[in-house]
Each structure stands twice: as C-alpha cells, then as structure tokens.
C-alpha cells in the first residue's frame, strides 16, 4: 500500500468516525431559546395592552367619530352615517376657526418663549450655589406643585376687575384699572400670564438638571482664557444644553397645545372668542350645549393631535441631525 493510499484510508476513517460521533451527539435543545422569547413577550405584553387600550383604541374611536354624523341618539345606538370629511370642512368654514387657530398659536408660542427664557435665566442664577439657593429654588416649584384648579382660581381672583389685587396695585400707582378677564384685548394676555407663571418651574427643574451635567472644568478653562459671564453662557452653557432644551420645548409645546382648565376657569374662552383655543373650542362643541356637536368636536381634537404630531416629527428630525 502506497503512502497516498494510507493517507486516504486514514482520512476516510477519521471522517467516518467524526460523522459517527456527530450523529451520536444529541440535537441542540431549542427550548431555552423559546422560553426566553416567551419571557420577552410576557414582559412586553403589558406595554402593548396599555398602548392599545389607552392610545390606539381612543385614537381610532375619535377618528371614527369625526368621520360620521353623530347625534346624541346615534352616539348611544351606534347608527351614525359616514360623512367622510364633511365635519372637517364644516370646521374649516366655521367663523371660530381662524380666531381659535390664531389664539392657539399665540398662546402656545408666547408661553413657550417666556417659560423657556425665564426658566433658563433662573436655572443659571440658581446654579451659582449661593446661600439659601436651595430654599429659594424649592419655593419656585410651588406653582408647579399646586393643582391647576387652585392656580387658575387664584389668578382669577388677583385679576378681578373690581376686587383684584392687581388692579388695586395699579390704582395705588395712579394707573386706571384694567378689565383683565372681561376685555377682548386683555383676556388672552391674562391667561398667558397665568400659564407662564405655572410653566416656569418645569423649565427651571429640567434646565437646572441639564446644567449639573456640564463639567465645571470647562467653565474654569474659559475663565482662564478670559471669557466673561455672557461668553460662557453663549458659547458653553447654551450649546451644551441643546438636547435638554429640545425635549423641554417639545414637552412644553405638547402640554400648552392642550391647556384647557386654566383658560376655562379664568375666561371660559371669552369674551366672545377672544381667548378661545382649539382645546376650548372642542369642549364647547362637544359639551357646551344641550345638543352637542360631537363629530365636529372630534374633528377639532384631531387637528390638535396632528399639530402635536408635527412638532414631534420636527423634534425627531432635529435630534437625528444633532446625532450626525
């Protein structure tokens, strides 16, 4: 037998024995992997159920409500005819639409601008860590901790035309009293002041926590290079707080778009439509009369959802650009 034959026979024998050993080995058990998959689905199931029950289904019902002609009777028995986008057309053609849109935009943008600016200034101020800074910072949280019913009622009393402390202070200074809650020129300003006061503490807390994540070494290096306080803020603090600022502004936008209780308690959207926003309008349509317009109210509510969704998509796009 030649060397080649011996090698071939040896290789064949090794291959055969390896095949026999592999055939003798038991098949891999897939049960642990399946158990892990079932465990993952078990942990995920409560979240899915929560999203379906409290988000997906209500959104579906609200969309269905806006695409049908619901009355009180058909809302109970469920026999409402499809009218497709007729409710949306009626909403766009309603005389209240454009004032409500303008009020919603003004109320939201002005509130966010002042809440963020004042919150940023207070966060930078309290970051200096002077005596009693923690106590004063805690006191600034009081408007955020109070129930909105209490805050709105307090502002209604302070801005009352006859017995409010604001008009009393103006009279003491020789200024004519202002009809804060009953004048079309001042009603929206009044609810804006109250909403800004309530929202500042939220911005203060979030931005202050963001400042704590900035290393003090950066500020020390800037001081050595001769940077003043404004340069430190504009070139260090503000750029490094952009991710925190983005989520703060987004949450403020979503919250402010749906503000209802403050406006309703203080002015009820009046006088006329001077302080009516989409949130107030949808409530008036759905619950403001003995014969509610349920389907147009749902259509206005869906417009609010779309606006909030647009801002959310803008935020996601901005975040992706920052990550790149």
Tab-separated table of C-alpha atoms in Angstrom, residues 8-321:
chain	number	residue	atom	x	y	z
A	8	UNK	CA	-6.593	8.410	2.010
A	9	UNK	CA	-7.734	5.462	4.086
A	10	UNK	CA	-6.759	7.244	7.289
A	11	UNK	CA	-8.606	10.409	6.271
A	12	UNK	CA	-11.638	8.398	5.314
A	13	UNK	CA	-11.572	6.627	8.636
A	14	UNK	CA	-11.268	9.889	10.566
A	15	UNK	CA	-14.096	11.382	8.589
A	16	UNK	CA	-16.275	8.383	9.230
A	17	UNK	CA	-15.525	8.385	12.940
A	18	UNK	CA	-16.239	12.138	13.113
A	19	UNK	CA	-19.515	11.562	11.333
A	20	UNK	CA	-20.378	8.785	13.754
A	21	UNK	CA	-19.572	10.993	16.747
A	22	UNK	CA	-21.624	13.893	15.384
A	23	UNK	CA	-24.508	11.533	14.679
A	24	UNK	CA	-24.261	10.196	18.198
A	25	UNK	CA	-24.436	13.714	19.732
A	26	UNK	CA	-27.949	14.784	20.773
A	27	UNK	CA	-29.708	17.519	18.783
A	28	UNK	CA	-29.424	21.017	20.339
A	29	UNK	CA	-32.281	21.799	22.679
A	30	UNK	CA	-34.252	24.809	21.409
A	31	UNK	CA	-36.493	25.015	24.442
A	32	UNK	CA	-34.369	27.514	26.410
A	33	UNK	CA	-34.402	29.884	23.450
A	34	UNK	CA	-38.170	29.558	23.099
A	35	UNK	CA	-38.577	30.129	26.817
A	36	UNK	CA	-36.550	33.328	26.506
A	37	UNK	CA	-38.756	34.514	23.648
A	38	UNK	CA	-41.912	33.792	25.630
A	39	UNK	CA	-40.457	35.640	28.632
A	40	UNK	CA	-39.661	38.653	26.433
A	41	UNK	CA	-43.217	38.690	25.062
A	42	UNK	CA	-44.595	38.342	28.597
A	43	UNK	CA	-42.694	41.451	29.709
A	44	UNK	CA	-43.729	43.316	26.548
A	45	UNK	CA	-47.413	42.363	26.724
A	46	UNK	CA	-48.466	44.877	29.435
A	47	UNK	CA	-46.957	47.753	27.456
A	48	UNK	CA	-48.676	46.621	24.260
A	49	UNK	CA	-52.016	46.214	26.032
A	50	UNK	CA	-51.640	49.645	27.636
A	51	UNK	CA	-50.843	51.334	24.301
A	52	UNK	CA	-53.711	49.605	22.521
A	53	UNK	CA	-56.317	50.267	25.217
A	54	UNK	CA	-55.373	53.824	26.166
A	55	UNK	CA	-53.877	55.172	22.905
A	56	UNK	CA	-54.686	53.199	19.766
A	57	UNK	CA	-58.355	52.489	20.522
A	58	UNK	CA	-59.237	56.032	21.677
A	59	UNK	CA	-57.491	57.467	18.594
A	60	UNK	CA	-59.447	55.086	16.376
A	61	UNK	CA	-62.730	55.982	18.076
A	62	UNK	CA	-62.010	59.704	17.799
A	63	UNK	CA	-61.193	59.346	14.101
A	64	UNK	CA	-64.379	57.323	13.542
A	65	UNK	CA	-66.344	59.944	15.465
A	66	UNK	CA	-65.032	62.712	13.211
A	67	UNK	CA	-65.895	60.813	10.008
A	68	UNK	CA	-69.529	60.172	10.930
A	69	UNK	CA	-72.533	62.357	11.682
A	70	UNK	CA	-73.096	61.578	15.333
A	71	UNK	CA	-76.010	62.859	17.374
A	72	UNK	CA	-76.805	62.047	20.988
A	73	UNK	CA	-79.116	59.260	19.865
A	74	UNK	CA	-76.757	57.779	17.272
A	75	UNK	CA	-73.905	58.027	19.758
A	76	UNK	CA	-75.835	55.649	22.007
A	77	UNK	CA	-77.165	53.193	19.418
A	78	UNK	CA	-74.106	53.492	17.103
A	79	UNK	CA	-76.092	54.053	13.894
A	80	UNK	CA	-74.318	57.155	12.602
A	81	UNK	CA	-73.883	57.547	8.835
A	82	UNK	CA	-70.496	58.107	7.249
A	83	UNK	CA	-69.994	61.672	6.050
A	84	UNK	CA	-66.240	61.304	5.490
A	85	UNK	CA	-64.554	64.738	5.649
A	86	UNK	CA	-67.715	66.857	5.873
A	87	UNK	CA	-67.075	67.599	9.553
A	88	UNK	CA	-63.580	68.863	8.772
A	89	UNK	CA	-64.946	71.084	6.007
A	90	UNK	CA	-67.541	72.456	8.431
A	91	UNK	CA	-64.802	73.152	10.992
A	92	UNK	CA	-62.636	74.993	8.460
A	93	UNK	CA	-65.611	77.072	7.321
A	94	UNK	CA	-66.721	77.927	10.855
A	95	UNK	CA	-66.120	81.607	11.798
A	96	UNK	CA	-64.462	80.456	15.012
A	97	UNK	CA	-61.724	78.507	13.214
A	98	UNK	CA	-59.311	81.314	12.349
A	99	UNK	CA	-59.581	83.171	15.686
A	100	UNK	CA	-59.121	79.857	17.523
A	101	UNK	CA	-56.118	78.981	15.365
A	102	UNK	CA	-54.536	82.391	15.946
A	103	UNK	CA	-55.199	82.201	19.686
A	104	UNK	CA	-53.782	78.683	19.875
A	105	UNK	CA	-50.609	79.704	18.039
A	106	UNK	CA	-50.185	82.884	20.097
A	107	UNK	CA	-50.917	81.181	23.400
A	108	UNK	CA	-48.531	78.302	22.651
A	109	UNK	CA	-45.579	80.197	21.171
A	110	UNK	CA	-45.630	83.105	23.620
A	111	UNK	CA	-45.994	80.756	26.588
A	112	UNK	CA	-43.086	78.578	25.451
A	113	UNK	CA	-40.854	81.573	24.706
A	114	UNK	CA	-41.337	83.163	28.129
A	115	UNK	CA	-41.356	79.896	30.082
A	116	UNK	CA	-38.112	78.751	28.498
A	117	UNK	CA	-36.366	82.139	28.748
A	118	UNK	CA	-37.328	82.733	32.377
A	119	UNK	CA	-36.633	79.097	33.277
A	120	UNK	CA	-33.180	79.300	31.679
A	121	UNK	CA	-32.354	82.559	33.482
A	122	UNK	CA	-33.438	81.117	36.835
A	123	UNK	CA	-31.551	77.857	36.239
A	124	UNK	CA	-28.317	79.744	35.514
A	125	UNK	CA	-28.959	82.018	38.503
A	126	UNK	CA	-29.507	79.167	40.965
A	127	UNK	CA	-26.554	77.228	39.552
A	128	UNK	CA	-24.270	79.754	41.275
A	129	UNK	CA	-24.918	77.970	44.599
A	130	UNK	CA	-25.250	80.976	46.900
A	131	UNK	CA	-26.687	80.796	50.450
A	132	UNK	CA	-30.383	79.817	50.554
A	133	UNK	CA	-30.311	78.930	46.834
A	134	UNK	CA	-31.841	75.503	47.515
A	135	UNK	CA	-34.633	77.047	49.614
A	136	UNK	CA	-35.472	79.674	47.018
A	137	UNK	CA	-35.369	77.072	44.249
A	138	UNK	CA	-37.843	74.958	46.192
A	139	UNK	CA	-40.171	77.952	46.597
A	140	UNK	CA	-40.160	78.469	42.827
A	141	UNK	CA	-41.602	74.965	42.467
A	142	UNK	CA	-44.802	75.902	44.305
A	143	UNK	CA	-46.736	76.957	41.148
A	144	UNK	CA	-45.873	73.625	39.540
A	145	UNK	CA	-46.944	71.618	42.591
A	146	UNK	CA	-50.285	73.351	43.093
A	147	UNK	CA	-53.380	71.871	41.389
A	148	UNK	CA	-54.257	73.816	38.256
A	149	UNK	CA	-57.710	74.497	39.656
A	150	UNK	CA	-56.153	76.320	42.606
A	151	UNK	CA	-53.682	78.269	40.447
A	152	UNK	CA	-56.297	79.358	37.914
A	153	UNK	CA	-58.731	80.365	40.667
A	154	UNK	CA	-56.026	82.391	42.395
A	155	UNK	CA	-55.207	84.268	39.187
A	156	UNK	CA	-58.915	84.859	38.538
A	157	UNK	CA	-59.180	86.489	41.945
A	158	UNK	CA	-55.999	88.573	41.525
A	159	UNK	CA	-57.053	89.814	38.067
A	160	UNK	CA	-60.655	90.530	39.022
A	161	UNK	CA	-61.691	93.940	37.687
A	162	UNK	CA	-63.396	95.096	40.907
A	163	UNK	CA	-61.633	93.382	43.816
A	164	UNK	CA	-58.377	92.053	42.364
A	165	UNK	CA	-55.054	92.903	43.953
A	166	UNK	CA	-53.511	93.700	40.549
A	167	UNK	CA	-55.986	96.495	39.850
A	168	UNK	CA	-55.624	97.666	43.445
A	169	UNK	CA	-51.878	97.994	42.913
A	170	UNK	CA	-52.442	99.820	39.607
A	171	UNK	CA	-54.848	102.243	41.281
A	172	UNK	CA	-52.328	102.896	44.052
A	173	UNK	CA	-49.773	103.779	41.359
A	174	UNK	CA	-52.201	106.150	39.634
A	175	UNK	CA	-52.971	103.830	36.691
A	176	UNK	CA	-56.518	103.172	35.538
A	177	UNK	CA	-57.864	99.675	36.327
A	178	UNK	CA	-57.822	97.089	33.545
A	179	UNK	CA	-60.630	94.672	32.736
A	180	UNK	CA	-58.268	91.722	32.589
A	181	UNK	CA	-60.807	88.925	32.248
A	182	UNK	CA	-63.691	90.672	30.529
A	183	UNK	CA	-61.940	92.763	27.876
A	184	UNK	CA	-61.297	91.228	24.422
A	185	UNK	CA	-57.915	92.983	24.329
A	186	UNK	CA	-56.734	91.622	27.683
A	187	UNK	CA	-58.393	88.215	28.125
A	188	UNK	CA	-55.744	86.287	26.186
A	189	UNK	CA	-52.978	88.250	27.923
A	190	UNK	CA	-54.441	87.280	31.295
A	191	UNK	CA	-54.449	83.550	30.624
A	192	UNK	CA	-50.975	83.852	29.116
A	193	UNK	CA	-49.627	85.406	32.317
A	194	UNK	CA	-51.148	82.625	34.410
A	195	UNK	CA	-49.884	79.863	32.128
A	196	UNK	CA	-46.353	81.302	32.004
A	197	UNK	CA	-46.284	81.509	35.804
A	198	UNK	CA	-47.355	77.857	36.063
A	199	UNK	CA	-44.910	76.562	33.433
A	200	UNK	CA	-41.698	78.329	34.521
A	201	UNK	CA	-40.889	75.857	37.358
A	202	UNK	CA	-40.948	72.902	34.934
A	203	UNK	CA	-38.396	74.580	32.690
A	204	UNK	CA	-36.322	75.549	35.726
A	205	UNK	CA	-36.128	71.961	37.007
A	206	UNK	CA	-35.253	70.373	33.650
A	207	UNK	CA	-32.687	73.003	32.636
A	208	UNK	CA	-31.101	73.045	36.092
A	209	UNK	CA	-30.620	69.276	35.908
A	210	UNK	CA	-29.013	69.754	32.494
A	211	UNK	CA	-26.602	72.322	33.909
A	212	UNK	CA	-25.474	69.837	36.552
A	213	UNK	CA	-24.257	67.516	33.794
A	214	UNK	CA	-21.859	70.147	32.387
A	215	UNK	CA	-18.351	69.761	33.757
A	216	UNK	CA	-17.071	72.704	35.797
A	217	UNK	CA	-13.643	72.195	34.211
A	218	UNK	CA	-14.991	73.742	31.008
A	219	UNK	CA	-16.006	76.909	32.832
A	220	UNK	CA	-12.665	77.055	34.648
A	221	UNK	CA	-10.798	76.773	31.354
A	222	UNK	CA	-12.968	79.514	29.871
A	223	UNK	CA	-12.247	81.766	32.866
A	224	UNK	CA	-8.518	81.233	32.401
A	225	UNK	CA	-8.905	82.251	28.752
A	226	UNK	CA	-10.600	85.481	29.867
A	227	UNK	CA	-14.229	84.683	28.964
A	228	UNK	CA	-16.863	86.810	30.690
A	229	UNK	CA	-20.236	85.572	32.007
A	230	UNK	CA	-22.114	86.219	28.749
A	231	UNK	CA	-19.473	84.441	26.653
A	232	UNK	CA	-19.574	81.440	28.988
A	233	UNK	CA	-23.333	81.237	28.629
A	234	UNK	CA	-23.492	81.745	24.864
A	235	UNK	CA	-20.501	79.579	23.928
A	236	UNK	CA	-20.675	76.850	26.609
A	237	UNK	CA	-23.950	76.668	28.510
A	238	UNK	CA	-26.415	77.227	25.688
A	239	UNK	CA	-24.795	74.853	23.129
A	240	UNK	CA	-24.307	72.046	25.659
A	241	UNK	CA	-27.922	72.376	26.804
A	242	UNK	CA	-29.382	71.948	23.314
A	243	UNK	CA	-30.516	68.309	23.805
A	244	UNK	CA	-32.150	69.182	27.124
A	245	UNK	CA	-33.626	72.365	25.675
A	246	UNK	CA	-35.108	70.441	22.744
A	247	UNK	CA	-37.014	67.981	24.899
A	248	UNK	CA	-38.075	70.772	27.283
A	249	UNK	CA	-39.522	72.847	24.455
A	250	UNK	CA	-41.221	69.817	22.877
A	251	UNK	CA	-42.902	68.794	26.123
A	252	UNK	CA	-43.916	72.409	26.702
A	253	UNK	CA	-45.441	72.637	23.226
A	254	UNK	CA	-47.441	69.432	23.616
A	255	UNK	CA	-48.657	70.466	27.065
A	256	UNK	CA	-49.525	74.040	26.096
A	257	UNK	CA	-51.446	72.973	22.999
A	258	UNK	CA	-53.927	71.075	25.151
A	259	UNK	CA	-54.235	73.578	28.022
A	260	UNK	CA	-57.907	73.774	28.914
A	261	UNK	CA	-58.540	74.192	32.623
A	262	UNK	CA	-56.610	77.461	33.081
A	263	UNK	CA	-58.438	79.215	30.223
A	264	UNK	CA	-61.824	77.752	31.088
A	265	UNK	CA	-61.663	78.735	34.749
A	266	UNK	CA	-60.405	82.253	34.065
A	267	UNK	CA	-62.296	83.379	30.937
A	268	UNK	CA	-64.239	80.362	29.552
A	269	UNK	CA	-62.738	81.270	26.192
A	270	UNK	CA	-64.350	84.686	26.146
A	271	UNK	CA	-65.395	87.307	25.883
A	272	UNK	CA	-66.684	86.046	22.566
A	273	UNK	CA	-63.806	84.105	21.006
A	274	UNK	CA	-61.011	86.397	22.183
A	275	UNK	CA	-59.353	83.672	24.302
A	276	UNK	CA	-60.780	80.588	22.600
A	277	UNK	CA	-58.180	77.998	21.615
A	278	UNK	CA	-58.706	74.654	19.900
A	279	UNK	CA	-58.916	72.917	23.286
A	280	UNK	CA	-61.654	75.309	24.456
A	281	UNK	CA	-63.456	75.112	21.130
A	282	UNK	CA	-63.597	71.325	21.059
A	283	UNK	CA	-65.034	71.338	24.594
A	284	UNK	CA	-67.652	73.925	23.643
A	285	UNK	CA	-68.701	71.879	20.623
A	286	UNK	CA	-68.854	68.605	22.497
A	287	UNK	CA	-70.192	69.624	25.914
A	288	UNK	CA	-71.118	73.319	25.782
A	289	UNK	CA	-74.770	72.995	24.830
A	290	UNK	CA	-77.778	70.757	25.298
A	291	UNK	CA	-77.375	69.435	21.730
A	292	UNK	CA	-73.631	68.803	21.386
A	293	UNK	CA	-71.874	68.641	18.025
A	294	UNK	CA	-69.881	65.511	18.803
A	295	UNK	CA	-68.422	64.896	15.359
A	296	UNK	CA	-67.101	68.451	14.743
A	297	UNK	CA	-65.682	68.396	18.283
A	298	UNK	CA	-63.788	65.208	17.419
A	299	UNK	CA	-62.538	66.830	14.205
A	300	UNK	CA	-61.102	69.796	16.139
A	301	UNK	CA	-59.494	67.367	18.580
A	302	UNK	CA	-57.870	65.512	15.703
A	303	UNK	CA	-56.440	68.786	14.401
A	304	UNK	CA	-54.766	69.250	17.780
A	305	UNK	CA	-53.337	65.733	17.550
A	306	UNK	CA	-51.946	66.441	14.082
A	307	UNK	CA	-50.297	69.676	15.253
A	308	UNK	CA	-48.685	67.881	18.214
A	309	UNK	CA	-47.548	65.089	15.865
A	310	UNK	CA	-45.922	67.603	13.515
A	311	UNK	CA	-43.926	69.088	16.377
A	312	UNK	CA	-42.908	65.593	17.463
A	313	UNK	CA	-41.631	64.740	13.989
A	314	UNK	CA	-39.704	68.025	13.866
A	315	UNK	CA	-38.086	67.138	17.185
A	316	UNK	CA	-37.104	63.644	15.969
A	317	UNK	CA	-35.596	65.104	12.790
A	318	UNK	CA	-33.651	67.695	14.792
A	319	UNK	CA	-32.345	65.032	17.156
A	320	UNK	CA	-31.111	62.915	14.246
A	321	UNK	CA	-29.230	65.886	12.827
